[in-house]
mmCIF file of C-alpha atoms in Angstrom:
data_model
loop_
_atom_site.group_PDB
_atom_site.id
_atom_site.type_symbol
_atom_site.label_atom_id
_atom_site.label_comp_id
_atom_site.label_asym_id
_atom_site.label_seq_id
_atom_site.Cartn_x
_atom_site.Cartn_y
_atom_site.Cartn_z
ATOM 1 C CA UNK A 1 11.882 26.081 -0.819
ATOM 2 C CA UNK A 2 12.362 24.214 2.497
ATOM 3 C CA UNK A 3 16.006 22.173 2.659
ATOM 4 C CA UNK A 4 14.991 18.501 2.300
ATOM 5 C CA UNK A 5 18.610 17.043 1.975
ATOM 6 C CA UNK A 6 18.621 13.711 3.734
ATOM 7 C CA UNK A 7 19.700 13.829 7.228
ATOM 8 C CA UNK A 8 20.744 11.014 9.585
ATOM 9 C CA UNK A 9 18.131 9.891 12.168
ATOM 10 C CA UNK A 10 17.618 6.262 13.983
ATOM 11 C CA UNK A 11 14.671 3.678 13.742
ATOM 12 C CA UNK A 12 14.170 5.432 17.761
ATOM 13 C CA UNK A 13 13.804 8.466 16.337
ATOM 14 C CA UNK A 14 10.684 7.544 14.524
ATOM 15 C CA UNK A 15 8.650 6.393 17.460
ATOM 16 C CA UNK A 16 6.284 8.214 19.627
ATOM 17 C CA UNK A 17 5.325 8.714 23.191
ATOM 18 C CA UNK A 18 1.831 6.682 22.426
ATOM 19 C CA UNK A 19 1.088 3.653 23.747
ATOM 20 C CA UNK A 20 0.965 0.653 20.533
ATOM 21 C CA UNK A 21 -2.433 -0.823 21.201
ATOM 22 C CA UNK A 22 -2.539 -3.835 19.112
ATOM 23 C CA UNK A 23 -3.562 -7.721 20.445
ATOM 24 C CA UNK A 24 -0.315 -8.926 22.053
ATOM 25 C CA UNK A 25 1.522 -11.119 18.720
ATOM 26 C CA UNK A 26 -0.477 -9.246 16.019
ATOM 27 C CA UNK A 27 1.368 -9.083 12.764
ATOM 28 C CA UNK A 28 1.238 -4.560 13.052
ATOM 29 C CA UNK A 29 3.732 -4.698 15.760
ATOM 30 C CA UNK A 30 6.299 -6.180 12.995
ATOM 31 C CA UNK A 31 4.949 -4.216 10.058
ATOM 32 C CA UNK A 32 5.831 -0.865 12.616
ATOM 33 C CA UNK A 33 8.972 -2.233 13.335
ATOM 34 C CA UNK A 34 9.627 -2.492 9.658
ATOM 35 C CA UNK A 35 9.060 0.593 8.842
ATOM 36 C CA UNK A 36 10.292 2.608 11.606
ATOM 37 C CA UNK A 37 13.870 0.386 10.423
ATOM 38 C CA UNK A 38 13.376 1.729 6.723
ATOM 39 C CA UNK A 39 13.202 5.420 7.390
ATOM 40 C CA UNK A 40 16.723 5.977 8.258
ATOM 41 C CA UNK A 41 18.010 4.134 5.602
ATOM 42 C CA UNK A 42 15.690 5.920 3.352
ATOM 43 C CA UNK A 43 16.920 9.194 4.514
ATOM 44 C CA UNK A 44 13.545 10.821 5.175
ATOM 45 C CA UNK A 45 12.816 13.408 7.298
ATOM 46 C CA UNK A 46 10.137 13.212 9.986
ATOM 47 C CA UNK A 47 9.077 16.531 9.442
ATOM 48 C CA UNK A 48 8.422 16.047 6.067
ATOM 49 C CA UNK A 49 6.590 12.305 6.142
ATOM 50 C CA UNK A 50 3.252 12.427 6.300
ATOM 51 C CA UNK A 51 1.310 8.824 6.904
ATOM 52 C CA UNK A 52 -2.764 8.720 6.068
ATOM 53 C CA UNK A 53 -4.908 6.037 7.712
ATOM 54 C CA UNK A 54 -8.325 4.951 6.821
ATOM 55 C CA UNK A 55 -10.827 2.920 9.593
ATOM 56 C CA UNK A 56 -9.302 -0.363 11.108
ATOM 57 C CA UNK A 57 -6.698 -1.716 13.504
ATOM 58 C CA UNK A 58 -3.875 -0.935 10.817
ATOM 59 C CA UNK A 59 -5.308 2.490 11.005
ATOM 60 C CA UNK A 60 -3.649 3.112 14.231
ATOM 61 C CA UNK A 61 -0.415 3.469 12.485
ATOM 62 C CA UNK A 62 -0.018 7.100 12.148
ATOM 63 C CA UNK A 63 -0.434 7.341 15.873
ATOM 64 C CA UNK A 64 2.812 5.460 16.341
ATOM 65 C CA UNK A 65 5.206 7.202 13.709
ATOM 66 C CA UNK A 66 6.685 10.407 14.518
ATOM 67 C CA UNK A 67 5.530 12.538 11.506
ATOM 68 C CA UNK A 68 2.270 14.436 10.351
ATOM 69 C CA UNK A 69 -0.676 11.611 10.500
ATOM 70 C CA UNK A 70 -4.296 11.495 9.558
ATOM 71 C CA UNK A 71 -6.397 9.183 11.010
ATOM 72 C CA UNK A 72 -9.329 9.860 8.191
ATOM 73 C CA UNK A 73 -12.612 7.916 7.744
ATOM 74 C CA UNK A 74 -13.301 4.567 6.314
ATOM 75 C CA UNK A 75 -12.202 3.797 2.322
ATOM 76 C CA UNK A 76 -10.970 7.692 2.114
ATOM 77 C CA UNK A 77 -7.365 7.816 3.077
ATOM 78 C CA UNK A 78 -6.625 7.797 -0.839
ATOM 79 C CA UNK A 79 -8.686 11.457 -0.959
ATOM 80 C CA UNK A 80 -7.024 12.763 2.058
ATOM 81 C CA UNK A 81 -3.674 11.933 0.446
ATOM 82 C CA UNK A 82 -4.563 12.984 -2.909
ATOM 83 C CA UNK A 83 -5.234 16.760 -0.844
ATOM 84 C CA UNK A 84 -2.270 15.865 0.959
ATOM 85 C CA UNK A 85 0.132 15.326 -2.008
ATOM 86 C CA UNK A 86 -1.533 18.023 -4.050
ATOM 87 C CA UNK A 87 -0.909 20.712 -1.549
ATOM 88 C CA UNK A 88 2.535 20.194 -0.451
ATOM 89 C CA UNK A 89 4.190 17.583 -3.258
ATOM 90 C CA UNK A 90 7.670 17.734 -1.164
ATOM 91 C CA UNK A 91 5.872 15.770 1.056
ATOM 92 C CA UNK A 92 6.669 11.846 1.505
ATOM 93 C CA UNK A 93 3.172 10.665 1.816
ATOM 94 C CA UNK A 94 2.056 7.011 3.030
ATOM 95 C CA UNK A 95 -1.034 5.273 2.954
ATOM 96 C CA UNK A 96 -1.897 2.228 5.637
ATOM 97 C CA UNK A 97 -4.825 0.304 5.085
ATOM 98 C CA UNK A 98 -6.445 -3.090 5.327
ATOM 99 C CA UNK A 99 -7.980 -5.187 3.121
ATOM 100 C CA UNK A 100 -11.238 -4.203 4.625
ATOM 101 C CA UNK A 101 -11.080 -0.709 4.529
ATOM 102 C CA UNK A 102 -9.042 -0.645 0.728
ATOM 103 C CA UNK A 103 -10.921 -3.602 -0.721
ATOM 104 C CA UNK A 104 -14.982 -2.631 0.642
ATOM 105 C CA UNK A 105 -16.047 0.603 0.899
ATOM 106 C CA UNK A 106 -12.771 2.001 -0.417
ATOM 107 C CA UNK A 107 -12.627 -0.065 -3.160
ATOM 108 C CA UNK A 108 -13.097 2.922 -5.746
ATOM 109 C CA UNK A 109 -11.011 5.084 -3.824
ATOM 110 C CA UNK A 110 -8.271 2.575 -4.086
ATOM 111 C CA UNK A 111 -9.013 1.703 -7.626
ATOM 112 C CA UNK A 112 -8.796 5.688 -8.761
ATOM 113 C CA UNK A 113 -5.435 6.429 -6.646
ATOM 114 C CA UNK A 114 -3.803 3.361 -8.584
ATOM 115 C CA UNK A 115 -4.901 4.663 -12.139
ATOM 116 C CA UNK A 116 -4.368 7.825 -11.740
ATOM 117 C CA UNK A 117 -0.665 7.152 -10.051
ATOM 118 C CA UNK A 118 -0.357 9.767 -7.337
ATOM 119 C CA UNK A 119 3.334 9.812 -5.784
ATOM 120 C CA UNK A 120 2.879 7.639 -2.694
ATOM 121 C CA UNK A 121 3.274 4.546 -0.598
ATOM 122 C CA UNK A 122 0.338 2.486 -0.430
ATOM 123 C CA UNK A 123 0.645 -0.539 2.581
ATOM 124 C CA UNK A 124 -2.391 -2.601 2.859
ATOM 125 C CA UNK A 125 -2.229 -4.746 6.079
ATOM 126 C CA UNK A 126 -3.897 -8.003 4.599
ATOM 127 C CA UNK A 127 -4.683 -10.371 7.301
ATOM 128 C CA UNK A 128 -8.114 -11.761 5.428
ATOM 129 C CA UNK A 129 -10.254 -10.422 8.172
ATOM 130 C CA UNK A 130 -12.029 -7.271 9.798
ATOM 131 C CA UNK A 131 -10.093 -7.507 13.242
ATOM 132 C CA UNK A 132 -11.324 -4.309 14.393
ATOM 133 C CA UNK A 133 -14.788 -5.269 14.671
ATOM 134 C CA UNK A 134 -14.640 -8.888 16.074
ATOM 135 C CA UNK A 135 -13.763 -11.120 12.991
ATOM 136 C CA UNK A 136 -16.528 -10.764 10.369
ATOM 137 C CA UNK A 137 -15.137 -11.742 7.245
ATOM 138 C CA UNK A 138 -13.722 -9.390 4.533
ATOM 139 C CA UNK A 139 -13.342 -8.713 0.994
ATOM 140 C CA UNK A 140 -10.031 -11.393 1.018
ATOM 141 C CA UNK A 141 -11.405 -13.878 3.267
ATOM 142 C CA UNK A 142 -11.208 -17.443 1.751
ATOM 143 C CA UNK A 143 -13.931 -19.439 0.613
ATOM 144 C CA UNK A 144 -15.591 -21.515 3.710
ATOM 145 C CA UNK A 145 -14.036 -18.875 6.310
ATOM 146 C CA UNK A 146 -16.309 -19.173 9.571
ATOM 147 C CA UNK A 147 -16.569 -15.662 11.224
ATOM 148 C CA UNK A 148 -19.675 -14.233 12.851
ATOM 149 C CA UNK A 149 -21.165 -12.889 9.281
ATOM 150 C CA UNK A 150 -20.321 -16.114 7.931
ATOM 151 C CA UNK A 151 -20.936 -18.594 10.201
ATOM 152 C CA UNK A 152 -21.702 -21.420 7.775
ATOM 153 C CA UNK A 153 -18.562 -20.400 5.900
ATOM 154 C CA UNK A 154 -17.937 -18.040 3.381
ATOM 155 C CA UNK A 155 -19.255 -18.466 0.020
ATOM 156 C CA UNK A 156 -17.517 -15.510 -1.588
ATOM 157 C CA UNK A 157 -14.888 -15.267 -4.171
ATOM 158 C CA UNK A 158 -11.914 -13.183 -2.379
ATOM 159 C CA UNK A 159 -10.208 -10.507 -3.889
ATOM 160 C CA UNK A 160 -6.393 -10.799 -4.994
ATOM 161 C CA UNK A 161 -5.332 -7.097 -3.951
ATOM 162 C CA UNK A 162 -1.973 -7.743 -6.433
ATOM 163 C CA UNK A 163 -4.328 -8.267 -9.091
ATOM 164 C CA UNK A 164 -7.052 -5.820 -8.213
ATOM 165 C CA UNK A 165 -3.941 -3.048 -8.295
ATOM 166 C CA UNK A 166 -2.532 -4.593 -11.597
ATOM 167 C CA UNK A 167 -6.058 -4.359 -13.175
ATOM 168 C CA UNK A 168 -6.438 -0.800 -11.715
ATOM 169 C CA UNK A 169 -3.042 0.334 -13.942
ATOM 170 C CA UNK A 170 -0.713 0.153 -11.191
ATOM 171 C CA UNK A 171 2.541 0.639 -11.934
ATOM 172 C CA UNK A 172 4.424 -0.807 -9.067
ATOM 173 C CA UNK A 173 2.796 -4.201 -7.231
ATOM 174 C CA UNK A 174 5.140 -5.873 -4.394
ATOM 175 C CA UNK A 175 4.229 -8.161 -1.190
ATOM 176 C CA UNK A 176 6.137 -9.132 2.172
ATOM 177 C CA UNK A 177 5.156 -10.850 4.966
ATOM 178 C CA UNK A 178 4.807 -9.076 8.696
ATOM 179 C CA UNK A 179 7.422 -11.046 10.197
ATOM 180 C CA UNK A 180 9.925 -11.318 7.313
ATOM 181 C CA UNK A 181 13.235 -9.847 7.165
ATOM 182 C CA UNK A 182 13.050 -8.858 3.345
ATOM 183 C CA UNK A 183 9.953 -6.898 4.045
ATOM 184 C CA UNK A 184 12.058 -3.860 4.468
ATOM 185 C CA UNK A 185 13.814 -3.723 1.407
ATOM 186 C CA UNK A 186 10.162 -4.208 -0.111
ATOM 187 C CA UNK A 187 9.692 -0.777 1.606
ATOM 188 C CA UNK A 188 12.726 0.546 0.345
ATOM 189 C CA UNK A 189 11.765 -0.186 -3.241
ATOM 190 C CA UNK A 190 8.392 1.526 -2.961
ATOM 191 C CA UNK A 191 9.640 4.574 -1.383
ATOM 192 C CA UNK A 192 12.212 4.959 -4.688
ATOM 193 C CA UNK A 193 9.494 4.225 -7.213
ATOM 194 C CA UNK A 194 7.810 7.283 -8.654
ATOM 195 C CA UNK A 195 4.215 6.873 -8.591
ATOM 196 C CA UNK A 196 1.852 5.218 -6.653
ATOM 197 C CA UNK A 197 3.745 1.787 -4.988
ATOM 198 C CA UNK A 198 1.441 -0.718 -3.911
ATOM 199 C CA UNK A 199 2.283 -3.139 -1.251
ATOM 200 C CA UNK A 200 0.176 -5.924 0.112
ATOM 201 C CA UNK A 201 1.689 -6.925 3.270
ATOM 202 C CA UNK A 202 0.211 -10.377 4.528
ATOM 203 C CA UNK A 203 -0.349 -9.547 8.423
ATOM 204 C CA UNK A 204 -1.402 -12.113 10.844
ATOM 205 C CA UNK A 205 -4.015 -11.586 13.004
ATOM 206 C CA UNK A 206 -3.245 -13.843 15.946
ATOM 207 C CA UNK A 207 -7.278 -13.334 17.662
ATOM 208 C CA UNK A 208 -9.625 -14.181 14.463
ATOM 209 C CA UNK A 209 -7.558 -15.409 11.681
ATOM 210 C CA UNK A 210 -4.750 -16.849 13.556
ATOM 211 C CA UNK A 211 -2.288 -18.623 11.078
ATOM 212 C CA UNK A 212 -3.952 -18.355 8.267
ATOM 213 C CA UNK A 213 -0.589 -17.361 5.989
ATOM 214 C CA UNK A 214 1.257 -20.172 7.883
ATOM 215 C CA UNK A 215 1.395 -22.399 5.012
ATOM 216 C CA UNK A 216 3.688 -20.472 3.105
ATOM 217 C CA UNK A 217 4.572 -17.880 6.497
ATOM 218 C CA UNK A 218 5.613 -20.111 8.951
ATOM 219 C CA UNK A 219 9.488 -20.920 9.404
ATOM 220 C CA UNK A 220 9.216 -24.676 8.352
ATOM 221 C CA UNK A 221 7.499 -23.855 5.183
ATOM 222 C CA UNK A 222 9.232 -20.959 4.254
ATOM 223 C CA UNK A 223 11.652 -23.073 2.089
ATOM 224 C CA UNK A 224 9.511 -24.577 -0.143
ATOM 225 C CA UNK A 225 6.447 -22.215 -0.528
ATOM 226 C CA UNK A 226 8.165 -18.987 -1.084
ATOM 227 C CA UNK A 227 9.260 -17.499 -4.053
ATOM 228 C CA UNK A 228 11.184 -14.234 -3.570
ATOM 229 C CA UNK A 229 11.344 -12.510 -7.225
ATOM 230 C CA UNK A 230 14.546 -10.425 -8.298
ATOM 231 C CA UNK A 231 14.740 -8.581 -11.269
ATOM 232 C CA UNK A 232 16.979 -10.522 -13.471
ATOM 233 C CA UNK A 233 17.179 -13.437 -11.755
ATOM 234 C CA UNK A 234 15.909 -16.692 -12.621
ATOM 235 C CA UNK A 235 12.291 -17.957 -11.192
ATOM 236 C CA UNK A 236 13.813 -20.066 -8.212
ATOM 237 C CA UNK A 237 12.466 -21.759 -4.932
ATOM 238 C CA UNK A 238 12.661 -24.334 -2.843
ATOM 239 C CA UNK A 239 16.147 -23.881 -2.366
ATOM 240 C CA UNK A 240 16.952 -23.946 -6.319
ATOM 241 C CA UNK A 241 15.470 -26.879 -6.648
ATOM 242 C CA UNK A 242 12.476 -25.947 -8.633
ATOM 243 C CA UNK A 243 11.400 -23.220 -10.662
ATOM 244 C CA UNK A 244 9.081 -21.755 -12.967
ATOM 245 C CA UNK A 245 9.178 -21.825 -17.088
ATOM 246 C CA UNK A 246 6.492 -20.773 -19.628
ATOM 247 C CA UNK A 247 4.361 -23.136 -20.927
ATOM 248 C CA UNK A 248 3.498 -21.678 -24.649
ATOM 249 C CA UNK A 249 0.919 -23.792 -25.483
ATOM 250 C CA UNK A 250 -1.030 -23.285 -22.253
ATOM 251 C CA UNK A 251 0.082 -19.672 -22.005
ATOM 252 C CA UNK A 252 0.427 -19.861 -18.263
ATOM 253 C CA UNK A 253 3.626 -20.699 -15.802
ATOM 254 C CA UNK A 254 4.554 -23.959 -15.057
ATOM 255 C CA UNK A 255 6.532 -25.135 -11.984
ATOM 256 C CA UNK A 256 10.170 -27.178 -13.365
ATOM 257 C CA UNK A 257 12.457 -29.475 -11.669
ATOM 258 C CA UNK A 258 15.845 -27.697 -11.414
ATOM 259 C CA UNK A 259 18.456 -30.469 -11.710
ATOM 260 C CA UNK A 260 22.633 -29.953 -11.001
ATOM 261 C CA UNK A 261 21.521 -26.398 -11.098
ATOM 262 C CA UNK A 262 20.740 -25.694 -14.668
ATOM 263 C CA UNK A 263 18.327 -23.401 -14.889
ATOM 264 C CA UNK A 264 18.041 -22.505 -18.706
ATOM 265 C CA UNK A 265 14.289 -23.343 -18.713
ATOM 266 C CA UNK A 266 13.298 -21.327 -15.905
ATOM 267 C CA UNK A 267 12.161 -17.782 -16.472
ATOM 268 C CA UNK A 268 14.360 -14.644 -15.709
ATOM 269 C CA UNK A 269 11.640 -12.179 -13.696
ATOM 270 C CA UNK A 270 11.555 -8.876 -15.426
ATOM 271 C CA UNK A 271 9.765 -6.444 -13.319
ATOM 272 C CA UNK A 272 8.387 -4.356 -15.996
ATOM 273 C CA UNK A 273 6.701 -6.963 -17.592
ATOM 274 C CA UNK A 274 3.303 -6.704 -16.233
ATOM 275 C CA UNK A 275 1.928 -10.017 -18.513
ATOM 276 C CA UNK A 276 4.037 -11.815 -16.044
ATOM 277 C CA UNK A 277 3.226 -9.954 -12.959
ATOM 278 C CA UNK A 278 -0.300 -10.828 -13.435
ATOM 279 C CA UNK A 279 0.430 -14.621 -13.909
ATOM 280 C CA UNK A 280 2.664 -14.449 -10.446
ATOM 281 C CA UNK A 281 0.298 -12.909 -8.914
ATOM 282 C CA UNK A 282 -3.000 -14.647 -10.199
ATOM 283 C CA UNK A 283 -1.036 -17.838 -9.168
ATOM 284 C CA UNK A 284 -2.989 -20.834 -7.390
ATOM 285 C CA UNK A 285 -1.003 -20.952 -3.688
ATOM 286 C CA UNK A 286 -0.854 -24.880 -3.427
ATOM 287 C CA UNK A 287 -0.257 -25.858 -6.980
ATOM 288 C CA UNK A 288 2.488 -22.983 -6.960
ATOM 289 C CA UNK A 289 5.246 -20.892 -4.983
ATOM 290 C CA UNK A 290 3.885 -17.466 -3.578
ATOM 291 C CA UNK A 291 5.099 -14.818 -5.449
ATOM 292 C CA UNK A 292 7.337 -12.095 -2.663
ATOM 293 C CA UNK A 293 9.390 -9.203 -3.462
ATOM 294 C CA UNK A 294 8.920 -6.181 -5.963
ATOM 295 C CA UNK A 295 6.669 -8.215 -8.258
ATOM 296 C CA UNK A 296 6.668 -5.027 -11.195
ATOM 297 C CA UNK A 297 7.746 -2.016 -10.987
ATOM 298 C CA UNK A 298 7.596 0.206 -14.562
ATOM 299 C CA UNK A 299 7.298 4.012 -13.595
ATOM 300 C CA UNK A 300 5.036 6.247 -15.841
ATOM 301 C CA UNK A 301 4.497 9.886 -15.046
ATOM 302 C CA UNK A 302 2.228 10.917 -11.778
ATOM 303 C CA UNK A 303 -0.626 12.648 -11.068
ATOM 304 C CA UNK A 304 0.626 14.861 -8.829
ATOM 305 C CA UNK A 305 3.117 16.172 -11.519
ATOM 306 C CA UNK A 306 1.034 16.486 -14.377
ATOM 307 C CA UNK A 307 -1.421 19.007 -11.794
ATOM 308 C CA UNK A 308 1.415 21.361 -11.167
ATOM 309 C CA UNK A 309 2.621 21.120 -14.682
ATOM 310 C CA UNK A 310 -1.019 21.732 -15.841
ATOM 311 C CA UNK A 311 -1.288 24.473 -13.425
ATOM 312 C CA UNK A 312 2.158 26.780 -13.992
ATOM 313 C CA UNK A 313 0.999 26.902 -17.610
ATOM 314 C CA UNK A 314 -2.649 28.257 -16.697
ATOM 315 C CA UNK A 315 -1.193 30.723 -14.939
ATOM 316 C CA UNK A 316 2.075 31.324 -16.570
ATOM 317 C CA UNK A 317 1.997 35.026 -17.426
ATOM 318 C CA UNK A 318 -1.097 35.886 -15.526
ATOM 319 C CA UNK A 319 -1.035 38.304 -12.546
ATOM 320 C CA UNK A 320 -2.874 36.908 -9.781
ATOM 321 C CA UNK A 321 -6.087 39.324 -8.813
ATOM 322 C CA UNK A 322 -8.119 38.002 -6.126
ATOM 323 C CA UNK A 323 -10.908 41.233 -6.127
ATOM 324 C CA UNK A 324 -11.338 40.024 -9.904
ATOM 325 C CA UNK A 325 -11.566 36.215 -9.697
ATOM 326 C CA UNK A 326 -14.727 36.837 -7.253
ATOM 327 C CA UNK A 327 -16.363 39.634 -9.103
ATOM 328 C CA UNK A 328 -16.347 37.775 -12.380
ATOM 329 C CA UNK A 329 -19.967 36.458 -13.503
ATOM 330 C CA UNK A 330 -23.062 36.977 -11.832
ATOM 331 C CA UNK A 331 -22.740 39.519 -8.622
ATOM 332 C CA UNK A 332 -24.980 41.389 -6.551
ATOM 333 C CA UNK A 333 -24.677 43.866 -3.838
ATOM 334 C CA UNK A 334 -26.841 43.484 -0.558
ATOM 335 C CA UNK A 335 -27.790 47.209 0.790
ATOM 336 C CA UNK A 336 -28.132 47.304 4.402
ATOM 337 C CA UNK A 337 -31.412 46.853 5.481
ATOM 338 C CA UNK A 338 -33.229 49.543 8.244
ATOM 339 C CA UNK A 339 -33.644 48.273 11.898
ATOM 340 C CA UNK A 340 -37.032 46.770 12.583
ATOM 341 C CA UNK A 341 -38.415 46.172 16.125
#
């Protein structure tokens, strides 16, 4: 077995000689920048990272990280990986997507990779458009979003990716923000979680969608909009001024005024809880906070585990025989045939 002790490298060390095309400002420069930042503290090794891309402009990724990369085909980087993880599981594999490619044709890829809970990152770039192909709308795209498929404005109900993984079985559901500096201890907690971490990452796209997070993204709303979850901690935002509390006859969260800094009615997150991650997650941006951080996180065994496990015992015992395995059941013998001119 191949020594895969931790061993010091710098965020430098994780870039390549390619050239990052991405629109000058788009949100994938910081996401890169993120992660490149979380694999020395991580301790992983380059040569044993692997990063899987489907179809889209946060598909370029593995291009820029220097590790193994696939650059698959649209809605299949969860089968790659699968293969991936299944073949070698010392590897440290990571999915990048978009809501796009995840949420549309890769919806049931997606969907399958979260129930069954292979060991792996999952990042899905969400930036409520397809970018790559000139700004049609996508899966996530808000009601009344004008784009060149929609140009009366959309009349779709978007997905929630949070809750799409949480109704999939998930067992670890977090978000960040491109630009934000917590996004990389977002990264760090997915990379320690066992099983399949899901992370949607809301990513600007500064040429067809331009802005569209800033109501909770931007700077001057950052304060009041954002609601960075800790396990433990009370339900706290706007600067502990407000925060949220169980309403038991509605059965749904309710957003509290937090006054001299009591906050014995607000709600302590528990990560594991996954009632409550759906009801942070499901929650109506506006009326409430948006949920950040490690949103639940409640390991159960992986996929990738129970296949070797399931495996050594098949063949625990048994002496492999190669000449056997492809002369068992039906076999015939082809005679050579004379020369005819």
């Amino acid at each position: 077995m191949n020594d895969m002790t931790p061993i010091a490298t710098k965020p430098k060390d994780w870039e390549t000689d390619q050239e990052v095309r991405w629109c000058p400002g788009c949100g994938d420069y910081a996401i890169l920048k993120a992660v490149q930042r979380t694999m020395p503290e991580i301790g992983a090794r380059p040569e044993n990272t692997v990063f899987v891309s489907g179809i889209g402009c946060s598909s370029r990724f593995p291009y820029y990280m220097e590790t193994y990369g696939f650059h698959t085909i649209h809605g299949r980087a969860p089968a790659v990986a699968t293969g991936i993880k299944l073949a070698n599981p010392e590897l440290d594999v990571w999915i990048i997507t978009g809501d796009g490619d995840a949420l549309s044709i890769g919806g049931n890829h997606t969907m399958h990779l979260l129930r069954r809970n292979l060991n792996c990152q999952v990042l899905l770039f969400n930036n409520e458009i397809y970018g790559l192909t000139k700004g049609q709308y996508s899966p996530t795209s808000r009601v009344g979003t004008r784009s060149p498929s929609t140009p009366l404005g959309s009349i779709d109900t978007p997905a929630n990716p949070c809750a799409f993984a949480l109704g999939s079985g998930a067992r670890f559901v977090a978000r960040g923000i491109d630009i934000h500096k917590n996004l990389v201890s977002v990264l760090k907690a997915a990379y320690a979680h066992q099983g399949t971490a899901f992370c949607e990452i809301f990513q600007n796209c500064i040429v067809y969608n331009d802005d569209v997070f800033a109501p909770f993204a931007a700077k001057p709303n950052a304060a009041t909009s954002q609601l960075w979850v800790e396990h433990g901690a009370p339900l706290v935002f706007a600067g502990g001024t407000k925060g949220l509390a169980f309403d038991a006859a509605a059965l749904a969260l309710t957003v509290v005024d937090i006054v001299d800094g009591d906050t014995s009615a607000v709600m302590t997150h528990d990560q594991t809880n996954r009632s409550l991650a759906h009801m942070l997650v499901d929650m109506p941006f506006g009326e409430f906070p948006m949920a950040l951080g490690v949103i639940y996180d409640d390991p159960a065994p992986t996929f990738d585990s129970a296949v070797i496990a399931q495996n050594a015992q098949a063949s625990a015992g048994k002496k492999p025989d190669l000449q056997k395995l492809l002369s068992q059941g039906q076999t015939w013998q082809v005679e050579k045939q004379p020369h005819v001119i």
